[in-house]
PDB file of C-alpha atoms in Angstrom:
ATOM      1  CA  MET A   9      -0.169   0.069   0.599  1.00  0.00           C
ATOM      2  CA  HIS A  10       1.233   3.506  -0.685  1.00  0.00           C
ATOM      3  CA  GLY A  11       0.546   7.297  -0.090  1.00  0.00           C
ATOM      4  CA  LYS A  12      -0.904   8.986   3.103  1.00  0.00           C
ATOM      5  CA  SER A  13      -4.756   6.526   2.729  1.00  0.00           C
ATOM      6  CA  GLY A  14      -2.618   2.871   3.201  1.00  0.00           C
ATOM      7  CA  CYS A  15      -0.717   3.730   5.727  1.00  0.00           C
ATOM      8  CA  PHE A  16      -3.794   5.036   7.260  1.00  0.00           C
ATOM      9  CA  ALA A  17      -5.582   2.150   6.413  1.00  0.00           C
ATOM     10  CA  MET A  18      -3.162  -0.180   8.182  1.00  0.00           C
ATOM     11  CA  GLN A  19      -3.368   1.487  10.591  1.00  0.00           C
ATOM     12  CA  LYS A  20      -6.496   0.858  11.788  1.00  0.00           C
ATOM     13  CA  SER A  21      -6.580  -2.167  10.477  1.00  0.00           C
ATOM     14  CA  ARG A  22      -3.337  -3.473  13.410  1.00  0.00           C
ATOM     15  CA  PHE A  23      -6.230  -0.813  15.951  1.00  0.00           C
ATOM     16  CA  ARG A  24      -9.117  -2.733  15.018  1.00  0.00           C
ATOM     17  CA  ASN A  25      -7.052  -5.657  15.967  1.00  0.00           C
ATOM     18  CA  ALA A  26      -5.152  -4.716  19.514  1.00  0.00           C
ATOM     19  CA  LYS A  27      -9.023  -3.509  20.143  1.00  0.00           C
ATOM     20  CA  SER A  28     -10.460  -6.842  20.965  1.00  0.00           C
ATOM     21  CA  LYS A  29      -7.686  -8.009  21.653  1.00  0.00           C
ATOM     22  CA  LEU A  30      -7.980  -5.506  24.806  1.00  0.00           C
ATOM     23  CA  LEU A  31     -11.539  -6.086  25.611  1.00  0.00           C
ATOM     24  CA  PHE A  32     -11.291  -9.780  25.574  1.00  0.00           C
ATOM     25  CA  PHE A  33      -8.082  -9.426  28.328  1.00  0.00           C
ATOM     26  CA  LYS A  34      -9.689  -6.607  30.546  1.00  0.00           C
ATOM     27  CA  GLU A  35     -12.593  -9.444  30.535  1.00  0.00           C
ATOM     28  CA  ILE A  36     -10.396 -11.710  31.460  1.00  0.00           C
ATOM     29  CA  ILE A  37      -8.498  -8.904  34.475  1.00  0.00           C
ATOM     30  CA  PHE A  38     -11.413  -8.328  35.305  1.00  0.00           C
ATOM     31  CA  THR A  39     -12.676 -10.781  35.774  1.00  0.00           C
ATOM     32  CA  LYS A  40     -10.402 -13.136  37.409  1.00  0.00           C
ATOM     33  CA  SER A  41      -9.889  -9.857  39.317  1.00  0.00           C
ATOM     34  CA  ARG A  42     -13.104  -9.753  40.738  1.00  0.00           C
ATOM     35  CA  LEU A  43     -12.352 -13.633  41.701  1.00  0.00           C
ATOM     36  CA  LEU A  44      -9.842 -13.245  44.448  1.00  0.00           C
ATOM     37  CA  LEU A  45     -11.188 -10.736  45.629  1.00  0.00           C
ATOM     38  CA  SER A  46     -13.990 -12.256  46.643  1.00  0.00           C
ATOM     39  CA  LEU A  47     -12.179 -15.309  47.977  1.00  0.00           C
ATOM     40  CA  LEU A  48      -9.807 -12.622  50.211  1.00  0.00           C
ATOM     41  CA  LEU A  49     -12.569 -11.336  51.799  1.00  0.00           C
ATOM     42  CA  LYS A  50     -14.256 -14.443  52.860  1.00  0.00           C
ATOM     43  CA  LEU A  51     -11.506 -15.457  54.250  1.00  0.00           C
ATOM     44  CA  LEU A  52     -10.674 -11.998  56.478  1.00  0.00           C
ATOM     45  CA  GLU A  53     -14.220 -12.702  56.944  1.00  0.00           C
ATOM     46  CA  LYS A  54     -13.905 -15.690  58.132  1.00  0.00           C
ATOM     47  CA  SER A  55     -10.367 -14.848  60.256  1.00  0.00           C
ATOM     48  CA  ARG A  56     -12.586 -11.929  62.322  1.00  0.00           C
ATOM     49  CA  LYS A  57     -15.156 -14.020  62.821  1.00  0.00           C
ATOM     50  CA  THR A  58     -13.007 -16.956  64.705  1.00  0.00           C
ATOM     51  CA  ARG A  59     -10.433 -13.809  66.606  1.00  0.00           C
ATOM     52  CA  ASN A  60     -13.832 -12.724  67.825  1.00  0.00           C
ATOM     53  CA  SER A  61     -15.428 -16.304  69.010  1.00  0.00           C
ATOM     54  CA  THR A  62     -12.053 -16.500  70.417  1.00  0.00           C
ATOM     55  CA  GLN A  63     -12.125 -13.360  73.508  1.00  0.00           C
ATOM     56  CA  HIS A  64     -13.863 -12.896  75.877  1.00  0.00           C
ATOM     57  CA  PRO A  65     -17.507 -10.797  75.730  1.00  0.00           C
ATOM     58  CA  HIS A  66     -16.703  -9.518  79.339  1.00  0.00           C
ATOM     59  CA  LYS A  67     -13.641  -8.737  79.136  1.00  0.00           C
ATOM     60  CA  ASN A  68     -12.801  -4.998  77.376  1.00  0.00           C
ATOM     61  CA  ASN A  69     -10.359  -7.607  74.861  1.00  0.00           C
ATOM     62  CA  THR A  70      -6.982  -5.755  76.044  1.00  0.00           C
ATOM     63  CA  PRO A  71      -3.636  -7.206  76.036  1.00  0.00           C
ATOM     64  CA  ALA A  72      -2.040  -8.399  79.079  1.00  0.00           C
ATOM     65  CA  PRO A  73       0.432  -6.059  80.863  1.00  0.00           C
ATOM     66  CA  HIS A  74       4.119  -7.833  79.705  1.00  0.00           C
ATOM     67  CA  LYS A  75       5.467  -8.675  82.657  1.00  0.00           C
ATOM     68  CA  PRO A  76      10.408  -7.986  81.884  1.00  0.00           C
ATOM     69  CA  PHE A  77      11.831 -11.605  82.626  1.00  0.00           C
ATOM     70  CA  ASN A  78      13.842 -10.747  85.887  1.00  0.00           C
ATOM     71  CA  ALA A  79      16.357 -13.661  85.066  1.00  0.00           C
ATOM     72  CA  TYR A  80      17.572 -14.136  89.243  1.00  0.00           C
ATOM     73  CA  ALA A  81      13.479 -15.005  90.200  1.00  0.00           C
ATOM     74  CA  PRO A  82      13.421 -18.474  91.089  1.00  0.00           C
ATOM     75  CA  PRO A  83      10.441 -20.168  88.445  1.00  0.00           C
ATOM     76  CA  PHE A  84       7.259 -20.708  89.762  1.00  0.00           C
ATOM     77  CA  LYS A  85       5.775 -24.394  90.581  1.00  0.00           C
TER      78      LYS A  85
END
C-alpha cells in the first residue's frame, strides 16, 4: 500500500485488531481480579469471626501488660 491512505488503512486495521484483543484481556483480568477479591474478603471475614469468637465478651479485649523476664528470680512451680 502506497501513499497516505494506505498507511492510514493499515494503521486502522492494526488498531481494530488490538482493540478486540484488549477487550478480551480486559474481561479476563477483571473477572479474575473479582474472584480474587471475593476470596480475600471471605477469608478476612472468616478470620475476623474466628478471632471474635475466641475473645471473652465480658472483657474489654485489651492484652495483658507484659511483665519483664527476671533471670535472677526463682521459677514458679
